[in-house]
Tab-separated table of C-alpha atoms in Angstrom:
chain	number	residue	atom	x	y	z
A	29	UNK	CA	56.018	77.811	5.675
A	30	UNK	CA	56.672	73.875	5.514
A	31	UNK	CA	58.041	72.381	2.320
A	32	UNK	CA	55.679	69.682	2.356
A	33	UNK	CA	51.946	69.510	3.191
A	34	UNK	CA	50.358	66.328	3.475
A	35	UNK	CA	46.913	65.745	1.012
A	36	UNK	CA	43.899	68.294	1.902
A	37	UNK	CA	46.384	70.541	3.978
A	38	UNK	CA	46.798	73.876	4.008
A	39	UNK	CA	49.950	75.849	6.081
A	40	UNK	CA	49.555	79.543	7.268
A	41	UNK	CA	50.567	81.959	9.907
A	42	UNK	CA	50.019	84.709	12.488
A	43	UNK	CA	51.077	87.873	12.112
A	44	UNK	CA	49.703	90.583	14.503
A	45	UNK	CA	52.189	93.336	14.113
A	46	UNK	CA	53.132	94.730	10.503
A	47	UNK	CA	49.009	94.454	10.015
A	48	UNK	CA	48.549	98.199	10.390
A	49	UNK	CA	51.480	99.251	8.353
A	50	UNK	CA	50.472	100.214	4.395
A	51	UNK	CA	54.219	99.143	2.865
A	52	UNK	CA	53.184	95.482	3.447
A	53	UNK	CA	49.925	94.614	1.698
A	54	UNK	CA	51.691	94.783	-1.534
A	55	UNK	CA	54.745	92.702	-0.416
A	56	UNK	CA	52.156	90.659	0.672
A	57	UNK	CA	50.536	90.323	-2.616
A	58	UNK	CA	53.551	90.243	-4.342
A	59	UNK	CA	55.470	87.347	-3.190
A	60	UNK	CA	51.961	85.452	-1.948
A	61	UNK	CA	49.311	86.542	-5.024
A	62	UNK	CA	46.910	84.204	-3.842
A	63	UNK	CA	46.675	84.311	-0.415
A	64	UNK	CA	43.453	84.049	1.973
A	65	UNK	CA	43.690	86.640	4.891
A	66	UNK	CA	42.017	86.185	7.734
A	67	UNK	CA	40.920	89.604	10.113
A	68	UNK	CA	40.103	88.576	13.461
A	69	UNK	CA	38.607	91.958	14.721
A	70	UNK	CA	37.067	92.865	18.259
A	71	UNK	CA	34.717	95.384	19.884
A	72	UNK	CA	37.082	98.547	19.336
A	73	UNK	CA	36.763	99.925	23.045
A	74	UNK	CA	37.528	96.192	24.304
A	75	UNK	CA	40.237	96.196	22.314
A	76	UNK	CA	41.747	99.295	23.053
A	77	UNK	CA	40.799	98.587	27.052
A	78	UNK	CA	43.013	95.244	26.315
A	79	UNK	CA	45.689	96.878	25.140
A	80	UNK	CA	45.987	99.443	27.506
A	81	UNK	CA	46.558	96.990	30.183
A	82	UNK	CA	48.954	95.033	28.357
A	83	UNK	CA	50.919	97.439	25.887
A	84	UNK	CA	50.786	100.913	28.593
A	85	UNK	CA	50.127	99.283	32.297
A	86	UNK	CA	53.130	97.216	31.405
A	87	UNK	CA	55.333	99.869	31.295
A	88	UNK	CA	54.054	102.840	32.533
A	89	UNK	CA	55.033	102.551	36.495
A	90	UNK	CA	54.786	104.818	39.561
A	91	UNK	CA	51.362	107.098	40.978
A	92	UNK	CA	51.228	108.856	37.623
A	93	UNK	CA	49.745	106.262	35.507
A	94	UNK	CA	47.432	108.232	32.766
A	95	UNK	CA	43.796	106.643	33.226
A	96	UNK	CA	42.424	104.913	30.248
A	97	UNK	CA	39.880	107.516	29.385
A	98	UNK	CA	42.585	110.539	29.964
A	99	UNK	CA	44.308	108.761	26.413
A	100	UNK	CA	41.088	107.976	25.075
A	101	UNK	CA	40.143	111.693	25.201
A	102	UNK	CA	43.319	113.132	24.006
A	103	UNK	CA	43.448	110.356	21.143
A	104	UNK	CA	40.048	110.724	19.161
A	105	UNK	CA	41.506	114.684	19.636
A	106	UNK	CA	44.527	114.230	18.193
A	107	UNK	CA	43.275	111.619	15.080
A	108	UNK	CA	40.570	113.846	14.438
A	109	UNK	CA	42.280	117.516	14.673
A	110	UNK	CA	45.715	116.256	14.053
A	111	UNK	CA	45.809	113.363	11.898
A	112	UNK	CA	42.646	114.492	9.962
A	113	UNK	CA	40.604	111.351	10.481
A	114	UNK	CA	37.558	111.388	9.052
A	115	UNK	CA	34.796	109.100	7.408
A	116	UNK	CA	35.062	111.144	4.176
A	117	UNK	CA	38.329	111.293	3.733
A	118	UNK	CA	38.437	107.378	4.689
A	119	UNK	CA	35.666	106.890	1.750
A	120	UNK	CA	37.613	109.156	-0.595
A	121	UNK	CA	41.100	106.869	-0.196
A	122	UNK	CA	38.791	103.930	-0.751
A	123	UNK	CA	37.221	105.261	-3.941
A	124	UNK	CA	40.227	106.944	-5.302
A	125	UNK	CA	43.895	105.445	-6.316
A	126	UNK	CA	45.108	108.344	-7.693
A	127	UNK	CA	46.144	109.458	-4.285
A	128	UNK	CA	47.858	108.683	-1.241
A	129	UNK	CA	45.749	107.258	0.958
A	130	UNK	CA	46.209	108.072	4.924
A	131	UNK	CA	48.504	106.170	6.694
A	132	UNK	CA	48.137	107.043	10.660
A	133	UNK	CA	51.847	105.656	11.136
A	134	UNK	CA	53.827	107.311	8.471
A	135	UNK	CA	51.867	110.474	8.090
A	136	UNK	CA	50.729	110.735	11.656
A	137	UNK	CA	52.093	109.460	14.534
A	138	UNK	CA	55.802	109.575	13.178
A	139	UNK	CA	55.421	113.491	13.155
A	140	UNK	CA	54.328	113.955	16.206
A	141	UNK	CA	55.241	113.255	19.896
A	142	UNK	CA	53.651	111.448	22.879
A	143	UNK	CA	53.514	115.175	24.574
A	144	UNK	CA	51.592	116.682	21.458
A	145	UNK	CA	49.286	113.982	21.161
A	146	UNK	CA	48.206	113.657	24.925
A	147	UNK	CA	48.282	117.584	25.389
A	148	UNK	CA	45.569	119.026	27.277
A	149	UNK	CA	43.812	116.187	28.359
A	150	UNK	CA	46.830	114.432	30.161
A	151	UNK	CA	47.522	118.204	31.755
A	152	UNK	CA	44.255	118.710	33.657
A	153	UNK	CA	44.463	115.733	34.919
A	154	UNK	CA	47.972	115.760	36.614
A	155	UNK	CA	47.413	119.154	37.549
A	156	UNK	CA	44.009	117.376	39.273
A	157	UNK	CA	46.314	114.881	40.954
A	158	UNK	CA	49.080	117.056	42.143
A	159	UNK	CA	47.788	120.430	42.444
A	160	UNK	CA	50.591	121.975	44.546
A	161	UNK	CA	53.486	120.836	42.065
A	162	UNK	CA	54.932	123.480	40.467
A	163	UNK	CA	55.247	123.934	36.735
A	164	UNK	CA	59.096	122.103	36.137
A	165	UNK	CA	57.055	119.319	38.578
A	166	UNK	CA	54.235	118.732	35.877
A	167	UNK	CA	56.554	118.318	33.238
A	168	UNK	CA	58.442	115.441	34.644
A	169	UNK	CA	55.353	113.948	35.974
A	170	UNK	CA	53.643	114.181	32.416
A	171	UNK	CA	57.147	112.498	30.998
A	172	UNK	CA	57.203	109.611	33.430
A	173	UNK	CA	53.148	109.284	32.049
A	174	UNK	CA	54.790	108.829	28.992
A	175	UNK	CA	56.764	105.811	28.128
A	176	UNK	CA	59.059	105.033	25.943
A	177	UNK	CA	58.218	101.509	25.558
A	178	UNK	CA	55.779	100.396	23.157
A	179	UNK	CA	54.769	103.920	21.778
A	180	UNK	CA	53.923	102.419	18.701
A	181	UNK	CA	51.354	100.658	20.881
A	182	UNK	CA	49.845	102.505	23.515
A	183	UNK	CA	49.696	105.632	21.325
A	184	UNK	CA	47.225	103.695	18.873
A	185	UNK	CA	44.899	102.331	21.745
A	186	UNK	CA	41.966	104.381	19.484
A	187	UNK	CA	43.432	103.901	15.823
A	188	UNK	CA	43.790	100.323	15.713
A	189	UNK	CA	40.446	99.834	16.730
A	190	UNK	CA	39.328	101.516	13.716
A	191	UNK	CA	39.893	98.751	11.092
A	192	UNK	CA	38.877	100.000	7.847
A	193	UNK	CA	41.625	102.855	8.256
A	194	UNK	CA	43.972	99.794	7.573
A	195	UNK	CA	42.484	97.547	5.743
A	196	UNK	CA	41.530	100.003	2.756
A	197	UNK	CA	45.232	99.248	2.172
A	198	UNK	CA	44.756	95.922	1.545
A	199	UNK	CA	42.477	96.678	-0.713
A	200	UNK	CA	44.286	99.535	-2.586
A	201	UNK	CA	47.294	96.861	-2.954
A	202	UNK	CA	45.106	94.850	-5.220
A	203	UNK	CA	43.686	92.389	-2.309
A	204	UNK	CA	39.747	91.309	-3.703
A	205	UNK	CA	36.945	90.963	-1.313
A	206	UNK	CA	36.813	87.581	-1.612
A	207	UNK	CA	40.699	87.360	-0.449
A	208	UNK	CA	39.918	88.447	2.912
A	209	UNK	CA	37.371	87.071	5.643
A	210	UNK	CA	36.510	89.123	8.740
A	211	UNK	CA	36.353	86.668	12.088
A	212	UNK	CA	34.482	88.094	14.639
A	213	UNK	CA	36.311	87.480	17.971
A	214	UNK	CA	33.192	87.605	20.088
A	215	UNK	CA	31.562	84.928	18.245
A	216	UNK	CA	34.754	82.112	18.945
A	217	UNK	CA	34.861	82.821	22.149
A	218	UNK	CA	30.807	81.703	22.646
A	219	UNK	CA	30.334	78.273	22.122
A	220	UNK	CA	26.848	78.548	20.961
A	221	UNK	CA	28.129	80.804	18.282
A	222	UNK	CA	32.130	79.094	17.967
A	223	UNK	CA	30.806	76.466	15.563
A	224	UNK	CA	29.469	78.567	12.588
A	225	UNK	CA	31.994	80.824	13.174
A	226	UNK	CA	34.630	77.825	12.468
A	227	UNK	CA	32.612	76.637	10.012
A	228	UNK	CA	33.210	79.714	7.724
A	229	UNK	CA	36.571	79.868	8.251
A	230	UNK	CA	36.960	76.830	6.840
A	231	UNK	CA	34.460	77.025	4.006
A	232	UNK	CA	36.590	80.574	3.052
A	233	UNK	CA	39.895	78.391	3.271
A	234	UNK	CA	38.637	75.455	0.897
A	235	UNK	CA	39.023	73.004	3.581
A	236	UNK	CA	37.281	69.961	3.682
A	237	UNK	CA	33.781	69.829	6.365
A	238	UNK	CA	34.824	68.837	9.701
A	239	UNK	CA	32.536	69.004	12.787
A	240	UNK	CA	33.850	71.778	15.234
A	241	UNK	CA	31.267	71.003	17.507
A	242	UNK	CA	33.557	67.957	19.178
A	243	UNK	CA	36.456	70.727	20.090
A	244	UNK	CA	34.564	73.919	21.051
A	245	UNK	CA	32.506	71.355	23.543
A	246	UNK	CA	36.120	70.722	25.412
A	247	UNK	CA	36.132	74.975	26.427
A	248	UNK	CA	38.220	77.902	25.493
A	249	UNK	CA	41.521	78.386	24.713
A	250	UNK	CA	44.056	81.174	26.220
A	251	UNK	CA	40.928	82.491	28.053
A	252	UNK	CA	44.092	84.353	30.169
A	253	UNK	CA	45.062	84.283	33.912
A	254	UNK	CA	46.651	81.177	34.769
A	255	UNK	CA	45.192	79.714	31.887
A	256	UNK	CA	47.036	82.024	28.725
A	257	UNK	CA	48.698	80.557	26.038
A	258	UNK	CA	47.446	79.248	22.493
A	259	UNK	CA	47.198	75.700	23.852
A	260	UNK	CA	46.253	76.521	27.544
A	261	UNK	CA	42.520	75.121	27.460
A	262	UNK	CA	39.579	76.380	30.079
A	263	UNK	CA	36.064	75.029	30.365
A	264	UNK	CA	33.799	77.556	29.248
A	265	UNK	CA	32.393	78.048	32.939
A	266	UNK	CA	35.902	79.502	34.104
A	267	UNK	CA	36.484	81.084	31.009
A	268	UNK	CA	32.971	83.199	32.053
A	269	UNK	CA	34.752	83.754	35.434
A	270	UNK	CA	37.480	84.957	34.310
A	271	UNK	CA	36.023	87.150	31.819
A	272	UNK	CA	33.460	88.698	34.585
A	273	UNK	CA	36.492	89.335	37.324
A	274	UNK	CA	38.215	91.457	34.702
A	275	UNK	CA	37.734	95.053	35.591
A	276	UNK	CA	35.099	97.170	33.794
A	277	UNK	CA	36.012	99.677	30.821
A	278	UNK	CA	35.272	103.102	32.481
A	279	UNK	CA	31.859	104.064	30.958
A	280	UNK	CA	32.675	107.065	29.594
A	281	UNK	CA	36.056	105.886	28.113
A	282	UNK	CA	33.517	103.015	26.574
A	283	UNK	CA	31.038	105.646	24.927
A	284	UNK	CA	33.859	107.717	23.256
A	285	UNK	CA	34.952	105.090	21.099
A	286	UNK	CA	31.625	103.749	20.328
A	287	UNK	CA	30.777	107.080	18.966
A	288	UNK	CA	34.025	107.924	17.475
A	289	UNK	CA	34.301	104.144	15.750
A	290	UNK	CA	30.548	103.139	14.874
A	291	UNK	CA	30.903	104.973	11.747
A	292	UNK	CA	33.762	103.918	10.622
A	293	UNK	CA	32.539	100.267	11.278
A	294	UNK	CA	29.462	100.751	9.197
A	295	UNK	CA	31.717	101.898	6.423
A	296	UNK	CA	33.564	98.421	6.639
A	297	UNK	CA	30.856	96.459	6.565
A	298	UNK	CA	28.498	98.447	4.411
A	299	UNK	CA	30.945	99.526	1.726
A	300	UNK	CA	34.635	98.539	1.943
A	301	UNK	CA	34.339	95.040	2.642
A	302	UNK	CA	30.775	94.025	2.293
A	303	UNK	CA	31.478	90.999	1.051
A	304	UNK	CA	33.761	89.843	3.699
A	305	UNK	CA	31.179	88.055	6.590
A	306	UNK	CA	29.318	85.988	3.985
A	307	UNK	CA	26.125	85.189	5.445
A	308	UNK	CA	26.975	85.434	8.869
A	309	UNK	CA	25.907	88.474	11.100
A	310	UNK	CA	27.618	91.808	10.588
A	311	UNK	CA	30.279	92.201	14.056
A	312	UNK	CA	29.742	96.097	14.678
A	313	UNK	CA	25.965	95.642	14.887
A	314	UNK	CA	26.507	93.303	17.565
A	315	UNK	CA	29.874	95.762	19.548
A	316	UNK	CA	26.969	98.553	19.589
A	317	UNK	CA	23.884	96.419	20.705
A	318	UNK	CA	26.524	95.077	23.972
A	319	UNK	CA	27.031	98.906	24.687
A	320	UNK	CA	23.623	99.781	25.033
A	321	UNK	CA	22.069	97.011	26.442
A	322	UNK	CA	22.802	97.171	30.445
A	323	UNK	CA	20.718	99.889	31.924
A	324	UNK	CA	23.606	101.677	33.468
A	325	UNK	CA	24.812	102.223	29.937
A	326	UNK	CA	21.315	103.012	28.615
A	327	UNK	CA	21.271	105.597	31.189
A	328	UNK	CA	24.987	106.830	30.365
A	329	UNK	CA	23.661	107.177	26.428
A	330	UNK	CA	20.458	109.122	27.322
A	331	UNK	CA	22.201	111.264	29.664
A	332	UNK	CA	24.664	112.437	27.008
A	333	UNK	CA	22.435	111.959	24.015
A	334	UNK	CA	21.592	115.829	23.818
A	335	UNK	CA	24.747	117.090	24.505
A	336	UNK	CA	26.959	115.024	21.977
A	337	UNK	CA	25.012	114.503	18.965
A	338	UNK	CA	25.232	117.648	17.178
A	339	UNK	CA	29.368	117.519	17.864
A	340	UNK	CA	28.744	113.690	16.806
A	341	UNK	CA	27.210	114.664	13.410
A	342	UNK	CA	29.865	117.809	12.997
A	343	UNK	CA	33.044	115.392	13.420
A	344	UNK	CA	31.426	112.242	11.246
A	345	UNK	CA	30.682	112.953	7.841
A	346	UNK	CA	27.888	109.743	6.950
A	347	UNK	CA	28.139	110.689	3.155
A	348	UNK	CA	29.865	107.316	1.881
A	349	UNK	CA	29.715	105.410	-1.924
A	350	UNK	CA	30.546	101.713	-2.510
A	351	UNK	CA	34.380	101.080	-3.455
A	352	UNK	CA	35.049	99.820	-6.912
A	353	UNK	CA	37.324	96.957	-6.009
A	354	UNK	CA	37.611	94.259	-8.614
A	355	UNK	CA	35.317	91.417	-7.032
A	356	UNK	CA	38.044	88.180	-8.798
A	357	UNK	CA	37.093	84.513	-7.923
A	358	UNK	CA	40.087	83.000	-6.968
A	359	UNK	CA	38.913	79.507	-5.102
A	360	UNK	CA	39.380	78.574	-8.792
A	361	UNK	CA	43.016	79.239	-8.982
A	362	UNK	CA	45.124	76.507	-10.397
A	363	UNK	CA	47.845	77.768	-7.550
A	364	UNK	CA	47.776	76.741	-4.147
A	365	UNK	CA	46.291	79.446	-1.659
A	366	UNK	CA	47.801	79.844	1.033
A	367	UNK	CA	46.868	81.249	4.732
A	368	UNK	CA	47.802	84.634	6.171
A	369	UNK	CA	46.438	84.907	9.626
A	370	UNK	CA	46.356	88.741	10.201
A	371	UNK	CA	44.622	89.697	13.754
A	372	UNK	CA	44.400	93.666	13.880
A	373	UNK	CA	44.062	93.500	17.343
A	374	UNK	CA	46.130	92.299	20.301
A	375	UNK	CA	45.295	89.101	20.810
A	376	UNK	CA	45.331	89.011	24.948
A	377	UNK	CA	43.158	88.915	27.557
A	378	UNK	CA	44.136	91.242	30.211
């Protein structure tokens, strides 16, 4: 952070990666106790779609690439059967301090391997693909499926789309409600909605009323292609291009995450961090209306409505209560706050 800061200014930064991890919220809070925290969060299955182009795709070479609903599949698998995810046991660490809370990293992934976690899902299908190869054949296809590189990443496509299984955390650390503001991604990158968007972050930040309308006008920023970076500017025509020549996230891919993460975005918003939007809309309500509103997905959800919603109901326990967090005002505060920019997603556009 600067040493100095000119009148009315505030310094912060961006810091994607240690997000997820539950050792840091309380260094956090240690050495910054006053602190404003800023979420940017995303429609999970776009976000995990993102990432799998840039954290797997990048790495994973050759005819043997693992489609993005093969991992999908195995994932919500292995976090539900493996790592014991649940919306119960999420509401019981939020409720309760007097016991470790889950932490997907440390208690999860870090005990298991990429073979164990993509199991029987990643077989069928290279068995599908190479049905003549012979058993020592499978395995080193299924290893060169499985790179090295950014495991950390590509293994978590699901998990870090589910943001309240970090954040509760932040809150367990001691973090308030009013210490952290959830930025809905979607809504920046409209310009009809940019504005207010803006407008709270700066209200949340104590900043001083500015008129956003003058820069979200100009376009988008690191809208991707040849126009990526965090200065790179678009107009919001070819940033609409851009975003339409992507390709599509595989329907059924798209419809396991939306079932696997609605609840545990209601929870967020409902109970863990209801506080945290202030009067603006609630982003999950709008991630689940932009599933089911183009008829090929209506038709996707009414086709599978019968067939997943008991096993829906069996692996998503709705049974939540409010967390008792201590609600502190700290705007008051006669210490400076400063800015932690924390984005629990990867902020690209591939």
């Amino acid at each position: 952070f600067p040493q100095k800061e000119l009148p009315g200014q505030i310094t912060g930064e961006a810091s994607p990666g240690y997000a997820a991890y539950s050792a840091v919220p309380s260094r956090v809070l240690h050495h910054l106790p006053n602190v404003r925290i800023l979420c940017i969060i995303r429609d999970p299955a776009t976000r995990a779609y993102s990432a799998y182009h840039y954290n797997y795709l990048s790495v994973a070479h050759g005819n043997n690439v693992l489609p993005f609903e093969v991992l999908v599949k195995a994932e919500i698998h292995f976090l539900t059967w493996n790592c014991g995810v649940s919306l119960s046991r999420l509401a019981n660490d939020a409720n309760a301090s007097s016991h470790k809370a889950l932490d997907l990293s440390a208690d999860c992934y870090a005990h298991s391997t990429p073979v164990e976690q993509t199991g029987k899902a990643a077989d069928e299908w290279l068995r599908s693909k190479f049905p003549a190869a012979k058993p020592n054949a499978l395995v080193t296809q299924r290893t060169a499926a499985l790179p090295r590189a950014n495991q950390h990443l590509w293994r978590q496509l699901v998990a870090r789309s589910i943001y309240a299984l970090y954040l509760v955390h932040w809150f367990r650390a001691g973090f308030s409600q009013d210490s952290i503001h959830l930025v809905c991604s979607e809504r920046l990158a409209r310009p009809q909605d940019a504005v207010a968007e803006l407008d709270a972050i700066a209200h949340f930040l104590d900043l001083p009323q500015y008129n956003f309308a003058p820069a979200v006008q100009k376009g988008k920023y690191n809208a991707g292609s040849k126009h990526k970076g965090y200065h790179a500017l678009s107009s919001w025509e070819e940033a609409q291009q851009l975003a339409e020549a992507r390709p599509p996230i595989p329907p059924e891919a798209h419809r396991l995450i939306d079932e696997f993460s609605s609840p545990f975005n209601a929870f967020l918003f409902e109970s863990l961090a209801p506080l945290s939007r202030g009067n603006l809309p609630r982003c999950d309500l709008e991630w689940t209306a932009s599933l089911t509103s183009s008829p090929s997905r209506r038709q996707e959800e009414q086709q599978h409505k019968s067939s997943t919603s008991t096993s829906t109901r069996h692996h998503h326990d709705h049974s939540t209560s409010i967390p008792d967090f201590q609600h502190k005002d700290k705007r008051n505060s006669p210490h400076r706050d400063l800015v932690f920019s924390s984005s629990l997603y990867f902020n690209n556009n591939s």
